[in-house]
CSV table of C-alpha atoms in Angstrom, one decimal:
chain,number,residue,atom,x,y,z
N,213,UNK,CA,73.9,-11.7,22.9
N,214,UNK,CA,74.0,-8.3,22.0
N,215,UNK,CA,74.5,-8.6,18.0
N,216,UNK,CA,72.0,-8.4,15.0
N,217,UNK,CA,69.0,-10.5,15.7
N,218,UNK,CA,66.5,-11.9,12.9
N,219,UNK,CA,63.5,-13.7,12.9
N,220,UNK,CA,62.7,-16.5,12.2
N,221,UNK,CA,65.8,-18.2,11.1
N,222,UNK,CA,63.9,-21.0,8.5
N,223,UNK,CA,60.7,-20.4,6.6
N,224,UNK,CA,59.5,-22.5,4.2
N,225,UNK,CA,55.9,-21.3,2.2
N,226,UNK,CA,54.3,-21.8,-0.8
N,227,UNK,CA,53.9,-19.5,-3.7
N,228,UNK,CA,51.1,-16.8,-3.5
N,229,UNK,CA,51.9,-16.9,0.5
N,230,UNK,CA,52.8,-13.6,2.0
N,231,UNK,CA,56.0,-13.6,4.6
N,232,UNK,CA,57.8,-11.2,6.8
N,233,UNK,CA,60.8,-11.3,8.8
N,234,UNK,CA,61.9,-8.9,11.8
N,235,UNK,CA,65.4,-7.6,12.4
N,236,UNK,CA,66.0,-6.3,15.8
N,237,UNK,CA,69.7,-4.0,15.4
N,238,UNK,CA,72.6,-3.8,17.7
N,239,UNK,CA,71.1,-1.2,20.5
N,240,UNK,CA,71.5,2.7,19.4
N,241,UNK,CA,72.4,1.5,16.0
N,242,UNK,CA,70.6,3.9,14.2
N,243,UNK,CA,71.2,2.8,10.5
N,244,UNK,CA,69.8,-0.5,9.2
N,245,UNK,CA,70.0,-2.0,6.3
N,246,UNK,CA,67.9,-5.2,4.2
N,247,UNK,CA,70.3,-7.3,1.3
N,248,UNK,CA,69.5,-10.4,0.0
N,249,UNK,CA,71.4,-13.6,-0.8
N,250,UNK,CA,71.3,-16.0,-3.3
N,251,UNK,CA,73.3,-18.8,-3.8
N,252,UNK,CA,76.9,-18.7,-4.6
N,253,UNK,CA,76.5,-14.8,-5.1
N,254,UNK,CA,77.3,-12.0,-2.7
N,255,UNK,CA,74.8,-10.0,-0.9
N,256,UNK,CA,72.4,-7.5,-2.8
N,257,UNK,CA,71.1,-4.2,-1.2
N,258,UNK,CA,67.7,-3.8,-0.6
N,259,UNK,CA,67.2,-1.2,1.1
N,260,UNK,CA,68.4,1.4,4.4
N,261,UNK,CA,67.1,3.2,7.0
N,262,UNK,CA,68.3,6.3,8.8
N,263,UNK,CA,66.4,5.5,12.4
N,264,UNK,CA,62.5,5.4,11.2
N,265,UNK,CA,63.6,7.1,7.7
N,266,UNK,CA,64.0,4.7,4.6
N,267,UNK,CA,66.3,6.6,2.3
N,268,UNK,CA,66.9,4.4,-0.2
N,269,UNK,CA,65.8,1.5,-2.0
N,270,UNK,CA,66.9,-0.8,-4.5
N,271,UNK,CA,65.5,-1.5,-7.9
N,272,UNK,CA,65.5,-5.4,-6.5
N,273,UNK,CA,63.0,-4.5,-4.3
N,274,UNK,CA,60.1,-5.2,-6.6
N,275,UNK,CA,56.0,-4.1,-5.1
N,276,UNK,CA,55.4,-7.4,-3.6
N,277,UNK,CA,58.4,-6.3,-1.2
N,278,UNK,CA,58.0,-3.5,1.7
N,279,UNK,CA,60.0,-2.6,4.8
N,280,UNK,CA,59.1,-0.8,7.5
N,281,UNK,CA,61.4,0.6,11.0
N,282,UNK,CA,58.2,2.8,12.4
N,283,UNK,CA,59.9,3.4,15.8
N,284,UNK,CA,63.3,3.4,14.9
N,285,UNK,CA,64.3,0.4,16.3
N,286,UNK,CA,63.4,-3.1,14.9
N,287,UNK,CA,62.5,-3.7,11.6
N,288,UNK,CA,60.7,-5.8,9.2
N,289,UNK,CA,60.4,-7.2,6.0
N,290,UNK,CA,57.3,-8.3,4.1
N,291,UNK,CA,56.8,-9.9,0.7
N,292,UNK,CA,53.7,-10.2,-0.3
N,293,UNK,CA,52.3,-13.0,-3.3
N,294,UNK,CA,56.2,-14.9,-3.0
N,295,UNK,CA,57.3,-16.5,-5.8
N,296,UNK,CA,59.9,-19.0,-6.4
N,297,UNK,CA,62.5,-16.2,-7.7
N,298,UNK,CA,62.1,-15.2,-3.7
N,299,UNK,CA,63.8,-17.9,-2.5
N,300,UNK,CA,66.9,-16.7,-1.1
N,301,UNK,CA,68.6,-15.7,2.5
N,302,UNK,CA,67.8,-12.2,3.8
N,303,UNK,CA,70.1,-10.5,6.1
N,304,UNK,CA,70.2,-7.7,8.1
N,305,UNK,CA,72.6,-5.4,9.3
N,306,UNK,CA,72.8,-2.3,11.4
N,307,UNK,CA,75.5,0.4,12.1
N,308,UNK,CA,76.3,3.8,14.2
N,309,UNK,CA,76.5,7.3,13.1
N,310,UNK,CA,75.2,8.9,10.1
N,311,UNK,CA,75.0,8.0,6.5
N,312,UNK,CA,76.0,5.1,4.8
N,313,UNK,CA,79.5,4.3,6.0
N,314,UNK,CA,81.6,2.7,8.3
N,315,UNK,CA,81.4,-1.2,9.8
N,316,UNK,CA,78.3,-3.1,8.8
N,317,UNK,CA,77.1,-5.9,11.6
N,318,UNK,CA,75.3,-8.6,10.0
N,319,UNK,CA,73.0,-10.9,11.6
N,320,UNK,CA,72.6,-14.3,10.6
N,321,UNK,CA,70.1,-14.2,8.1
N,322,UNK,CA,66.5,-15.6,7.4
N,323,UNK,CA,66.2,-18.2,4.5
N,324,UNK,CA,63.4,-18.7,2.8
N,325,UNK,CA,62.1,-21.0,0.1
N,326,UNK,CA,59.6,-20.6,-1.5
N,327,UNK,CA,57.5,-24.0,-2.5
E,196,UNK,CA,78.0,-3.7,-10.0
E,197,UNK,CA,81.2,-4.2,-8.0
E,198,UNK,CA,84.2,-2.0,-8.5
E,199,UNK,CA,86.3,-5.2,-7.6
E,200,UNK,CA,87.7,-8.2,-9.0
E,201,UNK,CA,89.0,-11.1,-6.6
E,202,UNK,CA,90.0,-14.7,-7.6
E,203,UNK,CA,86.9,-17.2,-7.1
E,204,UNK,CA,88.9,-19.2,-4.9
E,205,UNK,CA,91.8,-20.3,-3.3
E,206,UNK,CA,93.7,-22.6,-1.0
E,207,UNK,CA,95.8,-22.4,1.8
E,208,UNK,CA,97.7,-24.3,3.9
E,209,UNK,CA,97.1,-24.3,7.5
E,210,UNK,CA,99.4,-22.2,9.6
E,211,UNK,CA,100.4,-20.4,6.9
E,212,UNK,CA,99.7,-16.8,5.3
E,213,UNK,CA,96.8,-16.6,3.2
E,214,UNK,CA,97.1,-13.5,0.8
E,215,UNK,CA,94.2,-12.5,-0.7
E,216,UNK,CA,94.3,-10.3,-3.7
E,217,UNK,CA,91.4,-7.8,-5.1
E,218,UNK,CA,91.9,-5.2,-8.4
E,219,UNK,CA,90.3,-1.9,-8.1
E,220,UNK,CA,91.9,-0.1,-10.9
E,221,UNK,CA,88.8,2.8,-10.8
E,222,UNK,CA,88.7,3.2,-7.3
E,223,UNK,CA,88.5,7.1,-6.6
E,224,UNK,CA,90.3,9.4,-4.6
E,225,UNK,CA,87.5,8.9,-1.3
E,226,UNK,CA,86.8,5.5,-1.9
E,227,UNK,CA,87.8,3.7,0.8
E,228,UNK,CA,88.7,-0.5,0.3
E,229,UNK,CA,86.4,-2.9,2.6
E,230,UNK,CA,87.4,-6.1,3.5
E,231,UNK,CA,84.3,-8.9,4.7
E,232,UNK,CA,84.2,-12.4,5.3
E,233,UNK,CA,81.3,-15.0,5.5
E,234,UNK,CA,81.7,-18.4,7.2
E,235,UNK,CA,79.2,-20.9,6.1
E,236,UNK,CA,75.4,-20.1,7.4
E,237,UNK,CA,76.4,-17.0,8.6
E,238,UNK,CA,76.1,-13.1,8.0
E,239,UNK,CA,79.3,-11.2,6.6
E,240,UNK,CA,81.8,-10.4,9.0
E,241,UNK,CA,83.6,-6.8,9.0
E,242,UNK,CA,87.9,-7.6,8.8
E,243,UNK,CA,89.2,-4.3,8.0
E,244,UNK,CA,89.4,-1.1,6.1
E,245,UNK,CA,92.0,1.4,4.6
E,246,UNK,CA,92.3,4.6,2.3
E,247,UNK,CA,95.7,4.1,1.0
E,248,UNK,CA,97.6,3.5,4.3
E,249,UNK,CA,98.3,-0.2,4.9
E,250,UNK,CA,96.4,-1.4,8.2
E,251,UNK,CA,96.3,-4.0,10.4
E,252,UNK,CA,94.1,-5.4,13.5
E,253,UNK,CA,93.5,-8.5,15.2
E,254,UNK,CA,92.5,-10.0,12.6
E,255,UNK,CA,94.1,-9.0,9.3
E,256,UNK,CA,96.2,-6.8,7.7
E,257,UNK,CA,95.7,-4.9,4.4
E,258,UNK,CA,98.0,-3.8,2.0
E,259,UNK,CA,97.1,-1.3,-0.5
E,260,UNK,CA,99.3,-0.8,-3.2
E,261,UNK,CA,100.6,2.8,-3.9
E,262,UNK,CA,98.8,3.7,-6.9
E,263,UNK,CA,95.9,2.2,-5.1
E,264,UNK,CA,94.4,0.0,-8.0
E,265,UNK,CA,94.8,-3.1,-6.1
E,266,UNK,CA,95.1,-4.8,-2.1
E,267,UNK,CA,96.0,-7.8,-0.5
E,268,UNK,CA,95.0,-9.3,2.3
E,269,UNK,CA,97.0,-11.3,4.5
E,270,UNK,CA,95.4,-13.8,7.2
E,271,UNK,CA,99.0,-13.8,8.5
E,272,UNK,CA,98.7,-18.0,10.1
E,273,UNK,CA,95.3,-19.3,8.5
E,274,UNK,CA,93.5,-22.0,10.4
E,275,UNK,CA,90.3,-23.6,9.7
E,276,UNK,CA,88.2,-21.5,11.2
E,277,UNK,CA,89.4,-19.1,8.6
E,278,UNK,CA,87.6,-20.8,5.5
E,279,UNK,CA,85.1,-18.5,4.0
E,280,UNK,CA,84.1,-16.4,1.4
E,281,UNK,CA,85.9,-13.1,1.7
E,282,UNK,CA,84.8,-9.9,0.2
E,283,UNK,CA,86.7,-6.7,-1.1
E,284,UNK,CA,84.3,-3.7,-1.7
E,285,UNK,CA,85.3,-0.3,-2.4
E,286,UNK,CA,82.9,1.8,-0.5
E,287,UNK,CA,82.2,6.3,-0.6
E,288,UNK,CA,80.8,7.3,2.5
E,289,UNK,CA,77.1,8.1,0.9
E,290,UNK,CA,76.7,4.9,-0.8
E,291,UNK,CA,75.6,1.0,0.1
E,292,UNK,CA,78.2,-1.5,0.1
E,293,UNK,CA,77.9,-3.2,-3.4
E,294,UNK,CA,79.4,-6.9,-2.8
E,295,UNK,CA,80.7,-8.8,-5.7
E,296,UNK,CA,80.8,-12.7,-5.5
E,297,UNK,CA,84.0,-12.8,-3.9
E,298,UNK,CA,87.1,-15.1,-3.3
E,299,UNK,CA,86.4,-18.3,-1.5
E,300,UNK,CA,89.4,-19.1,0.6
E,301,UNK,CA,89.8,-22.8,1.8
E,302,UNK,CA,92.3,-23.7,4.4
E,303,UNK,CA,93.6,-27.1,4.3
E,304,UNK,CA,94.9,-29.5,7.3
């Protein structure tokens, strides 16, 4: 399988526990992006990254929250002290060419709850 | 917040066309109209895209409406696989994909 990959799928912690989740992109994708989903709403932007470059970020993505793509390639996700407002799935997706455009591929998410 | 407005939900009957509508009465002149969908437990899927032509694919076609304020689009012979919730964004090359809450679709035997 050749798609979006994320990592791990489930994760269940308790509150004050820090977490991270890994996206590897399609190969030679060389834009990723972070949302996050909550249910019964659409996904939220996060935040995007041009190769090892994070360009943007949203206002959603409080201190406790960091991401990181330091070789250009896979990336992560960390939250740090989680709270129960945390709880929620968080997808990746990646995409050719330059800028923020064109087909998004999602991969199938990592939920968490947060206990 | 989203540009668009879809229906929460709808129903179709399988085998038949499901016509999805979205309003996006402030879309600008190089915004171009996204179409996603999201089965159960899964990420989003990419359907199709337009500027003000109407296009089709494998999957779908979209029909944007001259003036460009709203779209349709049309699963042209639904089955069940096709029950999801299905996005319309309204997307400038520059920005993130803002995603509203959608229209859930429901295809019924």
């Amino acid at each position: 399988d050749t798609g979006v990959s994320q990592d791990p799928r489930h994760k269940i912690t308790k509150r004050g526990q820090n977490v991270t989740f890994r996206c590897d992109p399609i190969s030679e994708h060389n834009r990723l992006y972070w949302y996050r989903q909550t249910l019964g709403q659409g996904p939220e932007f996060l935040t995007y990254f041009q190769n090892e470059a994070q360009l943007e970020k949203s206002r959603l993505l409080s201190d406790r929250f960091s991401a990181e793509r330091p070789k250009g390639s896979f990336s992560t996700l960390e939250i740090q002290r989680t709270e129960q407002g945390d709880s929620a799935m968080y997808l990746c997706a990646s995409s050719p060419g330059q800028g923020i455009s064109g087909e998004l591929f999602f991969g199938e998410g990592s939920r968490l709850t947060v206990l | 917040d989203a540009k668009t407005t879809q229906p929460p939900s709808m129903d179709c009957a399988e085998g038949r066309a499901a016509n999805l509508p979205c309003n996006h009465s402030t879309i600008s002149g190089n915004e171009y109209v996204y179409w996603y969908r999201q089965i159960h437990s899964q990420g989003p899927q990419y359907i199709i895209h337009g500027l003000k032509n109407n296009e089709t694919n494998e999957m779908a076609s979209l029909i944007i409406t001259e003036d460009r304020k709203s779209s349709t689009l049309i699963l042209p012979h639904a089955t069940l696989r096709d029950t999801a919730v299905y996005y319309c964004i309204v997307h400038n090359y520059g920005q993130n994909f803002v995603f509203g809450p959608g229209t859930r679709l429901s295809v019924l035997p």
